[in-house]
Tab-separated table of C-alpha atoms and ligand atoms in Angstrom:
chain	number	residue	atom	x	y	z
A	1	UNK	CA	-19.534	-28.149	2.519
A	2	UNK	CA	-20.655	-24.677	2.749
A	3	UNK	CA	-24.184	-23.586	3.339
A	4	UNK	CA	-25.730	-21.147	0.528
A	5	UNK	CA	-28.644	-18.635	0.170
A	6	UNK	CA	-30.608	-18.668	-2.654
A	7	UNK	CA	-31.963	-15.199	-3.857
A	8	UNK	CA	-35.003	-14.577	-5.680
A	9	UNK	CA	-34.829	-11.146	-7.431
A	10	UNK	CA	-37.842	-9.704	-9.351
A	11	UNK	CA	-36.701	-6.786	-11.742
A	12	UNK	CA	-38.758	-4.340	-13.452
A	13	UNK	CA	-37.666	-3.616	-16.316
A	14	UNK	CA	-35.397	-6.641	-16.494
A	15	UNK	CA	-33.112	-5.094	-19.258
A	16	UNK	CA	-30.142	-3.998	-18.560
A	17	UNK	CA	-30.748	-4.020	-15.117
A	18	UNK	CA	-30.377	-7.959	-14.636
A	19	UNK	CA	-26.912	-7.378	-15.799
A	20	UNK	CA	-26.049	-4.518	-13.636
A	21	UNK	CA	-27.570	-6.236	-10.760
A	22	UNK	CA	-25.345	-9.401	-11.236
A	23	UNK	CA	-22.428	-7.348	-11.458
A	24	UNK	CA	-22.945	-5.556	-8.365
A	25	UNK	CA	-23.847	-8.770	-6.564
A	26	UNK	CA	-20.854	-10.189	-7.457
A	27	UNK	CA	-18.772	-7.383	-5.853
A	28	UNK	CA	-20.528	-8.464	-2.320
A	29	UNK	CA	-19.766	-12.202	-2.637
A	30	UNK	CA	-22.329	-13.575	-4.998
A	31	UNK	CA	-20.782	-16.277	-6.940
A	32	UNK	CA	-23.084	-17.647	-9.592
A	33	UNK	CA	-26.534	-16.887	-11.088
A	34	UNK	CA	-29.627	-18.427	-13.110
A	35	UNK	CA	-31.297	-15.969	-15.330
A	36	UNK	CA	-35.248	-16.518	-15.018
A	37	UNK	CA	-38.142	-14.879	-17.217
A	38	UNK	CA	-38.659	-11.912	-14.704
A	39	UNK	CA	-35.481	-11.652	-12.993
A	40	UNK	CA	-32.400	-13.792	-11.467
A	41	UNK	CA	-31.838	-16.351	-8.760
A	42	UNK	CA	-28.699	-15.332	-7.266
A	43	UNK	CA	-26.200	-17.621	-4.342
A	44	UNK	CA	-24.207	-16.299	-1.808
A	45	UNK	CA	-22.328	-18.319	0.893
A	46	UNK	CA	-24.461	-17.858	4.091
A	47	UNK	CA	-21.344	-16.643	6.101
A	48	UNK	CA	-20.647	-13.777	3.436
A	49	UNK	CA	-24.007	-12.393	3.489
A	50	UNK	CA	-25.058	-9.301	5.210
A	51	UNK	CA	-28.219	-7.575	4.669
A	52	UNK	CA	-26.730	-3.988	4.872
A	53	UNK	CA	-24.422	-4.547	2.238
A	54	UNK	CA	-27.217	-5.775	-0.097
A	55	UNK	CA	-29.389	-2.921	0.673
A	56	UNK	CA	-26.596	-0.127	0.233
A	57	UNK	CA	-25.959	-1.211	-3.405
A	58	UNK	CA	-26.675	1.763	-5.877
A	59	UNK	CA	-28.994	-0.009	-8.115
A	60	UNK	CA	-31.738	-0.067	-5.155
A	61	UNK	CA	-31.623	3.733	-5.149
A	62	UNK	CA	-31.821	4.045	-8.986
A	63	UNK	CA	-35.394	5.269	-9.640
A	64	UNK	CA	-35.299	3.551	-13.025
A	65	UNK	CA	-35.785	0.227	-11.807
A	66	UNK	CA	-37.681	-1.667	-9.293
A	67	UNK	CA	-36.203	-4.774	-7.596
A	68	UNK	CA	-38.103	-7.101	-5.071
A	69	UNK	CA	-36.323	-9.806	-3.505
A	70	UNK	CA	-36.985	-12.921	-0.978
A	71	UNK	CA	-34.420	-15.494	-0.159
A	72	UNK	CA	-34.025	-18.982	1.637
A	73	UNK	CA	-31.228	-20.967	3.153
A	74	UNK	CA	-30.396	-23.818	0.377
A	75	UNK	CA	-30.177	-27.456	1.499
A	76	UNK	CA	-26.788	-29.090	1.840
A	77	UNK	CA	-25.462	-29.579	-1.641
A	78	UNK	CA	-22.200	-30.663	-2.735
A	79	UNK	CA	-21.284	-27.767	-4.736
A	80	UNK	CA	-18.061	-29.263	-5.994
A	81	UNK	CA	-19.868	-31.786	-7.935
A	82	UNK	CA	-22.615	-29.138	-8.960
A	83	UNK	CA	-20.141	-26.927	-10.289
A	84	UNK	CA	-18.063	-29.559	-12.051
A	85	UNK	CA	-21.459	-30.389	-13.691
A	86	UNK	CA	-21.819	-26.913	-15.054
A	87	UNK	CA	-18.288	-26.049	-15.788
A	88	UNK	CA	-17.271	-25.899	-19.554
A	89	UNK	CA	-14.140	-25.347	-21.074
A	90	UNK	CA	-13.136	-21.430	-21.708
A	91	UNK	CA	-11.618	-20.817	-25.061
A	92	UNK	CA	-9.423	-17.957	-25.366
A	93	UNK	CA	-9.117	-16.644	-28.987
A	94	UNK	CA	-8.452	-20.292	-29.885
A	95	UNK	CA	-5.211	-20.116	-28.390
A	96	UNK	CA	-5.527	-21.034	-24.852
A	97	UNK	CA	-8.004	-23.658	-23.387
A	98	UNK	CA	-8.843	-23.602	-19.707
A	99	UNK	CA	-10.571	-27.171	-19.073
A	100	UNK	CA	-11.006	-29.929	-16.469
A	101	UNK	CA	-9.424	-32.973	-16.589
A	102	UNK	CA	-12.911	-34.574	-17.725
A	103	UNK	CA	-13.089	-32.321	-20.893
A	104	UNK	CA	-11.778	-33.400	-24.282
A	105	UNK	CA	-8.385	-31.839	-25.220
A	106	UNK	CA	-8.276	-29.596	-28.348
A	107	UNK	CA	-5.198	-30.127	-30.590
A	108	UNK	CA	-3.223	-27.006	-31.196
A	109	UNK	CA	-4.132	-25.080	-27.966
A	110	UNK	CA	-2.373	-24.255	-24.900
A	111	UNK	CA	-3.958	-25.948	-21.998
A	112	UNK	CA	-4.562	-24.969	-18.609
A	113	UNK	CA	-6.163	-27.875	-16.521
A	114	UNK	CA	-8.086	-27.027	-13.549
A	115	UNK	CA	-10.480	-28.623	-11.164
A	116	UNK	CA	-12.937	-25.807	-10.654
A	117	UNK	CA	-14.355	-26.847	-6.958
A	118	UNK	CA	-15.909	-23.889	-4.968
A	119	UNK	CA	-13.088	-21.446	-5.811
A	120	UNK	CA	-14.394	-20.886	-9.416
A	121	UNK	CA	-17.921	-19.352	-9.712
A	122	UNK	CA	-19.538	-19.379	-13.207
A	123	UNK	CA	-20.004	-15.591	-12.956
A	124	UNK	CA	-16.296	-15.032	-13.116
A	125	UNK	CA	-15.391	-16.519	-16.628
A	126	UNK	CA	-15.281	-13.209	-18.498
A	127	UNK	CA	-12.926	-11.691	-16.113
A	128	UNK	CA	-10.630	-14.707	-16.162
A	129	UNK	CA	-10.995	-14.688	-19.765
A	130	UNK	CA	-9.914	-10.895	-20.108
A	131	UNK	CA	-7.084	-11.597	-17.536
A	132	UNK	CA	-5.624	-14.471	-19.889
A	133	UNK	CA	-6.365	-12.264	-23.165
A	134	UNK	CA	-3.953	-9.357	-21.401
A	135	UNK	CA	-1.375	-11.912	-20.438
A	136	UNK	CA	-1.048	-13.444	-23.722
A	137	UNK	CA	0.420	-9.948	-24.871
A	138	UNK	CA	2.914	-10.007	-21.991
A	139	UNK	CA	6.511	-11.475	-21.588
A	140	UNK	CA	6.729	-13.230	-18.711
A	141	UNK	CA	10.082	-14.907	-19.098
A	142	UNK	CA	11.981	-14.748	-15.553
A	143	UNK	CA	9.587	-12.320	-14.318
A	144	UNK	CA	8.746	-12.535	-10.484
A	145	UNK	CA	4.767	-12.442	-10.455
A	146	UNK	CA	2.072	-12.155	-7.651
A	147	UNK	CA	-1.601	-13.421	-8.385
A	148	UNK	CA	-3.613	-11.785	-5.760
A	149	UNK	CA	-7.304	-13.476	-5.311
A	150	UNK	CA	-5.875	-16.501	-7.110
A	151	UNK	CA	-9.120	-18.585	-7.004
A	152	UNK	CA	-8.125	-21.863	-8.966
A	153	UNK	CA	-4.695	-20.197	-9.666
A	154	UNK	CA	-5.303	-20.499	-13.393
A	155	UNK	CA	-3.653	-17.121	-14.055
A	156	UNK	CA	-0.477	-18.051	-11.789
A	157	UNK	CA	-0.305	-21.500	-13.685
A	158	UNK	CA	-0.507	-19.522	-17.012
A	159	UNK	CA	2.097	-17.073	-16.218
A	160	UNK	CA	4.381	-19.989	-15.059
A	161	UNK	CA	3.641	-21.806	-18.326
A	162	UNK	CA	4.625	-18.598	-19.867
A	163	UNK	CA	7.967	-18.675	-18.365
A	164	UNK	CA	7.527	-16.714	-15.023
A	165	UNK	CA	10.115	-17.005	-12.265
A	166	UNK	CA	9.077	-17.260	-8.904
A	167	UNK	CA	5.255	-17.127	-8.530
A	168	UNK	CA	3.119	-16.281	-5.448
A	169	UNK	CA	-0.502	-17.101	-5.290
A	170	UNK	CA	-2.736	-15.429	-2.533
A	171	UNK	CA	-6.392	-16.018	-1.737
A	172	UNK	CA	-8.498	-15.133	1.310
A	173	UNK	CA	-10.564	-18.477	0.966
A	174	UNK	CA	-8.864	-21.404	2.365
A	175	UNK	CA	-10.836	-23.713	-0.152
A	176	UNK	CA	-9.072	-21.661	-2.940
A	177	UNK	CA	-5.698	-22.403	-1.350
A	178	UNK	CA	-6.457	-26.009	-1.407
A	179	UNK	CA	-7.594	-26.024	-4.736
A	180	UNK	CA	-4.552	-23.939	-6.007
A	181	UNK	CA	-2.339	-26.411	-4.703
A	182	UNK	CA	-3.882	-29.316	-6.690
A	183	UNK	CA	-4.082	-27.399	-9.752
A	184	UNK	CA	-0.414	-26.371	-9.502
A	185	UNK	CA	0.435	-30.101	-9.097
A	186	UNK	CA	-1.811	-31.088	-12.143
A	187	UNK	CA	-0.100	-28.621	-14.543
A	188	UNK	CA	3.265	-29.426	-13.038
A	189	UNK	CA	4.268	-25.864	-12.182
A	190	UNK	CA	5.719	-24.621	-8.806
A	191	UNK	CA	3.626	-22.004	-6.964
A	192	UNK	CA	4.132	-20.435	-3.548
A	193	UNK	CA	0.579	-20.592	-2.513
A	194	UNK	CA	-0.580	-18.748	0.601
A	195	UNK	CA	-4.067	-17.958	2.445
A	196	UNK	CA	-4.382	-14.356	3.068
A	197	UNK	CA	-4.781	-10.753	1.671
A	198	UNK	CA	-2.988	-7.522	0.867
A	199	UNK	CA	-1.911	-7.198	4.473
A	200	UNK	CA	0.304	-10.210	4.016
A	201	UNK	CA	2.510	-8.172	1.543
A	202	UNK	CA	5.355	-6.114	2.071
A	203	UNK	CA	8.355	-8.534	2.374
A	204	UNK	CA	8.845	-8.955	-1.189
A	205	UNK	CA	8.732	-7.066	-4.495
A	206	UNK	CA	7.285	-8.235	-7.888
A	207	UNK	CA	7.592	-7.483	-11.670
A	208	UNK	CA	3.964	-8.418	-12.689
A	209	UNK	CA	0.906	-8.318	-10.096
A	210	UNK	CA	-2.340	-10.053	-11.409
A	211	UNK	CA	-5.364	-8.929	-9.515
A	212	UNK	CA	-8.819	-10.082	-10.663
A	213	UNK	CA	-10.908	-9.582	-7.458
A	214	UNK	CA	-13.698	-6.800	-7.386
A	215	UNK	CA	-14.146	-2.973	-7.407
A	216	UNK	CA	-14.171	-2.584	-3.554
A	217	UNK	CA	-11.139	-4.626	-2.670
A	218	UNK	CA	-9.233	-3.355	-5.753
A	219	UNK	CA	-9.893	0.429	-4.650
A	220	UNK	CA	-8.666	-0.296	-0.836
A	221	UNK	CA	-5.635	-2.400	-2.020
A	222	UNK	CA	-3.956	-0.873	-5.384
A	223	UNK	CA	-1.862	1.254	-3.083
A	224	UNK	CA	-0.455	-1.740	-1.220
A	225	UNK	CA	0.114	-3.698	-4.608
A	226	UNK	CA	1.946	-0.673	-5.778
A	227	UNK	CA	4.268	-0.493	-3.083
A	228	UNK	CA	5.533	-3.881	-3.764
A	229	UNK	CA	5.585	-3.631	-7.471
A	230	UNK	CA	8.889	-2.785	-9.181
A	231	UNK	CA	9.471	0.455	-10.869
A	232	UNK	CA	8.606	-0.381	-14.585
A	233	UNK	CA	6.424	-3.325	-13.270
A	234	UNK	CA	3.106	-4.297	-14.672
A	235	UNK	CA	-0.261	-4.576	-12.658
A	236	UNK	CA	-2.993	-6.276	-14.213
A	237	UNK	CA	-6.658	-5.690	-12.891
A	238	UNK	CA	-10.055	-7.217	-13.548
A	239	UNK	CA	-13.163	-8.074	-11.510
A	240	UNK	CA	-14.372	-4.581	-12.851
A	241	UNK	CA	-17.505	-3.306	-14.444
A	242	UNK	CA	-17.138	-0.484	-17.101
A	243	UNK	CA	-18.839	1.714	-14.803
A	244	UNK	CA	-16.340	1.062	-12.260
A	245	UNK	CA	-13.544	1.943	-14.325
A	246	UNK	CA	-13.156	5.848	-13.517
A	247	UNK	CA	-12.996	5.276	-9.723
A	248	UNK	CA	-10.394	2.544	-10.100
A	249	UNK	CA	-8.249	4.653	-12.545
A	250	UNK	CA	-8.320	7.639	-10.108
A	251	UNK	CA	-7.007	5.172	-7.304
A	252	UNK	CA	-4.403	4.298	-10.034
A	253	UNK	CA	-3.120	7.723	-10.951
A	254	UNK	CA	-2.860	8.620	-7.310
A	255	UNK	CA	-0.706	5.489	-6.666
A	256	UNK	CA	1.695	6.491	-10.000
A	257	UNK	CA	0.397	4.237	-12.301
A	258	UNK	CA	-0.312	4.660	-16.080
A	259	UNK	CA	-2.907	2.899	-18.304
A	260	UNK	CA	-1.496	0.933	-21.113
A	261	UNK	CA	-4.461	-1.241	-22.295
A	262	UNK	CA	-8.300	-1.728	-21.619
A	263	UNK	CA	-10.215	-4.684	-22.718
A	264	UNK	CA	-13.895	-5.151	-22.176
A	265	UNK	CA	-16.212	-8.132	-22.504
A	266	UNK	CA	-19.930	-8.127	-21.966
A	267	UNK	CA	-19.895	-5.616	-18.874
A	268	UNK	CA	-16.639	-6.579	-17.521
A	269	UNK	CA	-13.310	-4.480	-17.849
A	270	UNK	CA	-9.604	-5.538	-17.491
A	271	UNK	CA	-6.973	-2.858	-17.401
A	272	UNK	CA	-3.314	-3.138	-17.664
A	273	UNK	CA	-1.251	-0.374	-15.932
A	274	UNK	CA	2.486	0.248	-15.560
A	275	UNK	CA	4.451	1.843	-12.378
B	1	SAM	C1	-12.895	-13.348	-9.300
B	1	SAM	S1	-12.210	-14.559	-8.539
B	1	SAM	C2	-10.710	-14.457	-9.582
B	1	SAM	C3	-10.044	-16.016	-9.497
B	1	SAM	C4	-8.948	-16.095	-10.691
B	1	SAM	N1	-7.708	-15.398	-10.304
B	1	SAM	C5	-9.566	-15.976	-12.022
B	1	SAM	O1	-8.940	-15.095	-12.399
B	1	SAM	O2	-10.285	-16.831	-12.566
B	1	SAM	C6	-11.548	-13.574	-7.065
B	1	SAM	C7	-10.867	-14.307	-5.931
B	1	SAM	O3	-10.570	-13.518	-5.084
B	1	SAM	C8	-10.531	-13.832	-3.596
B	1	SAM	N2	-10.647	-12.736	-2.833
B	1	SAM	C9	-11.605	-11.975	-2.377
B	1	SAM	N3	-11.419	-10.885	-1.704
B	1	SAM	C10	-10.227	-11.073	-1.369
B	1	SAM	C11	-9.154	-10.350	-0.868
B	1	SAM	N4	-9.181	-9.184	0.196
B	1	SAM	N5	-7.780	-10.677	-0.887
B	1	SAM	C12	-7.250	-11.729	-1.334
B	1	SAM	N6	-8.272	-12.487	-2.169
B	1	SAM	C13	-9.642	-12.200	-2.208
B	1	SAM	C14	-11.819	-14.637	-3.831
B	1	SAM	O4	-11.583	-15.625	-2.752
B	1	SAM	C15	-11.730	-15.270	-5.193
B	1	SAM	O5	-11.269	-16.702	-5.273
């Protein structure tokens, strides 16, 4: 059981700043939202919250928008049950369906079964969707794959289902590691799952690296990812908003990567790069 804070943000004017605020909040650890008439409610694990980090968000310095907020500690809730109730299947181009065991299966679609638990915030759906969309066009056969920030390991599972060879899944969060182990078993795939960060890398090289995390982590960790990516290998990124793309591409270019494909969904972007 993890403790959560509920933030009540009043935003004037609401549009488009509600979307931009949510994107910035996700980057500092908020993992779900409810949209209200005058703003948004946002939720973050108590242990992840630092007031300084919130106040440093660029949106608070923007003269075109006024944001007021208050917050309170939430009563202890079983978030696994809450998220399970709110988790709906994700349909990617009528080809791939990410669903929980309790959802109906859809004939003709490739399925990935996950138990969302705490490692799957509802705000992350568009980025997961974009990553799978990019992955549908990549040949994974026999490739050595790394899924950084694996969450439920949905991407690592899909890579294995597409014929990937040894696949490693790493997440900083112990809940995600536990959940990934269950999901790998659920989909009958073998993953090497580890709790950690880019600091754990260095011993092995990969043909394809998947990293759906967030702007700041990616900016700091892309050079490490590239150091363990084989020549000609692919790096697939998401967790980015359209306004983060220039900063990310600068780091990618400095690290010797070439942009091959960019996809956008709502304000979210995914980039396919090659070494
Ligand atoms: C947006 S979710 C992506 C989950 C999944 N890969 C997907 O595409 O649906 C980002 C994940 O990255 C993890 N994470 C955050 N910072 C990290 C870091 N520095 N290293 C590894 N994982 C991290 C979070 O715990 C979370 O599970």
